Amino acid sequence: MNLILMKVKKHNGDIINKMIPIKYNLRKFIKILINIKVIAEWSILKTNKHEIPIA
């Protein structure tokens, strides 16, 4: 899958827009997002002292 992203010139002065990596590997980006979600869920479970039963 090839994804080409282009910056919109109208938003060129936006600081947040400059921080977004346009030429970033989409698959790697999605993997990082999923890993962050998993880490957050484990952190919440650990904080609340819940244990996941093993079937």
Coordinates of N, CA and C in Angstrom, one line a residue:
M1 N 0.8 -1.2 0.0 CA 0.0 0.0 0.0 C 0.9 1.2 0.0
N2 N 0.7 2.1 -0.9 CA 1.4 3.4 -1.0 C 0.5 4.5 -0.7
L3 N 0.8 5.3 0.3 CA 0.0 6.5 0.6 C 0.9 7.7 0.5
I4 N 0.4 8.7 -0.3 CA 1.1 9.9 -0.5 C 0.3 11.0 0.2
L5 N 0.9 11.7 1.1 CA 0.3 12.8 1.9 C 1.0 14.1 1.4
M6 N 0.2 15.2 1.3 CA 0.7 16.5 0.9 C 0.2 17.5 1.9
K7 N 1.1 18.4 2.3 CA 0.7 19.5 3.2 C -0.1 20.5 2.4
V8 N -1.1 21.0 3.1 CA -2.0 22.1 2.5 C -1.3 23.4 2.8
K9 N -1.1 24.2 1.8 CA -0.4 25.5 1.9 C -1.1 26.4 2.8
K10 N -2.4 26.4 2.9 CA -3.2 27.3 3.7 C -2.9 27.2 5.2
H11 N -2.5 25.9 5.6 CA -2.2 25.7 7.0 C -0.7 25.7 7.3
N12 N 0.0 26.3 6.4 CA 1.5 26.2 6.5 C 2.0 26.8 7.8
G13 N 1.3 27.8 8.3 CA 1.8 28.5 9.5 C 1.5 27.8 10.8
D14 N 0.7 26.7 10.7 CA 0.2 26.0 11.9 C 1.4 25.2 12.5
I15 N 1.7 25.4 13.8 CA 2.8 24.7 14.4 C 2.6 23.2 14.5
I16 N 1.4 22.8 14.8 CA 1.2 21.3 14.9 C 1.3 20.7 13.6
N17 N 0.9 21.3 12.5 CA 1.0 20.7 11.2 C 2.5 20.5 10.8
K18 N 3.4 21.4 11.3 CA 4.8 21.2 11.0 C 5.4 20.0 11.8
M19 N 4.8 19.6 12.9 CA 5.3 18.6 13.7 C 4.9 17.2 13.2
I20 N 3.9 17.1 12.3 CA 3.4 15.8 11.8 C 4.4 15.3 10.7
P21 N 4.9 14.1 10.9 CA 5.8 13.6 9.9 C 5.1 13.1 8.6
I22 N 5.1 13.8 7.5 CA 4.4 13.5 6.3 C 4.9 12.2 5.7
K23 N 6.2 12.0 5.7 CA 6.8 10.9 5.0 C 7.1 9.8 6.0
Y24 N 6.1 9.4 6.8 CA 6.2 8.4 7.9 C 5.6 7.1 7.4
N25 N 6.2 6.0 7.7 CA 5.7 4.7 7.3 C 4.4 4.5 8.0
L26 N 3.3 4.4 7.2 CA 1.9 4.2 7.8 C 1.8 3.0 8.6
R27 N 2.4 1.9 8.2 CA 2.3 0.6 8.9 C 3.0 0.7 10.3
K28 N 4.1 1.4 10.3 CA 4.9 1.6 11.5 C 4.1 2.5 12.5
F29 N 3.5 3.5 11.9 CA 2.7 4.5 12.7 C 1.5 3.8 13.4
I30 N 0.8 2.9 12.6 CA -0.4 2.2 13.2 C 0.1 1.2 14.2
K31 N 1.2 0.6 14.0 CA 1.8 -0.4 15.0 C 2.1 0.4 16.3
I32 N 2.7 1.6 16.2 CA 3.0 2.3 17.4 C 1.8 2.7 18.1
L33 N 0.7 3.2 17.4 CA -0.6 3.5 18.0 C -1.2 2.3 18.8
I34 N -1.2 1.2 18.2 CA -1.7 0.0 18.8 C -0.9 -0.4 20.0
N35 N 0.4 -0.3 20.0 CA 1.3 -0.6 21.1 C 1.0 0.4 22.3
I36 N 0.8 1.7 21.9 CA 0.5 2.6 23.0 C -0.8 2.3 23.7
K37 N -1.8 1.9 22.9 CA -3.1 1.5 23.4 C -3.0 0.3 24.4
V38 N -2.2 -0.7 24.0 CA -2.0 -1.9 24.8 C -1.3 -1.6 26.1
I39 N -0.3 -0.7 26.0 CA 0.5 -0.3 27.2 C -0.5 0.4 28.1
A40 N -1.3 1.3 27.6 CA -2.2 2.1 28.4 C -3.2 1.1 29.1
E41 N -3.8 0.1 28.4 CA -4.7 -0.8 29.0 C -4.0 -1.6 30.1
W42 N -2.8 -2.1 29.9 CA -2.1 -2.9 30.9 C -1.8 -2.0 32.1
S43 N -1.5 -0.8 31.9 CA -1.2 0.2 33.0 C -2.5 0.4 33.8
I44 N -3.6 0.5 33.2 CA -4.9 0.7 33.9 C -5.2 -0.5 34.7
L45 N -5.0 -1.7 34.1 CA -5.3 -2.9 34.8 C -4.4 -3.1 36.0
K46 N -3.1 -2.8 35.8 CA -2.2 -2.9 36.9 C -2.5 -2.0 38.1
T47 N -2.9 -0.7 37.7 CA -3.2 0.3 38.7 C -4.4 -0.2 39.5
N48 N -5.4 -0.7 38.8 CA -6.6 -1.2 39.5 C -6.5 -2.6 40.1
K49 N -5.3 -3.2 39.9 CA -5.0 -4.5 40.5 C -6.0 -5.6 40.0
H50 N -6.3 -5.5 38.7 CA -7.1 -6.5 38.1 C -6.2 -7.6 37.5
E51 N -6.7 -8.8 37.5 CA -5.9 -9.8 36.9 C -6.7 -10.5 35.8
I52 N -6.1 -10.8 34.7 CA -6.8 -11.5 33.6 C -6.7 -13.0 33.8
P53 N -7.9 -13.6 34.0 CA -7.8 -15.1 34.2 C -7.3 -15.8 33.0
I54 N -6.5 -16.8 33.2 CA -6.0 -17.7 32.1 C -7.0 -18.8 32.0
A55 N -7.5 -19.0 30.8 CA -8.5 -20.0 30.5 C -7.9 -21.4 30.4

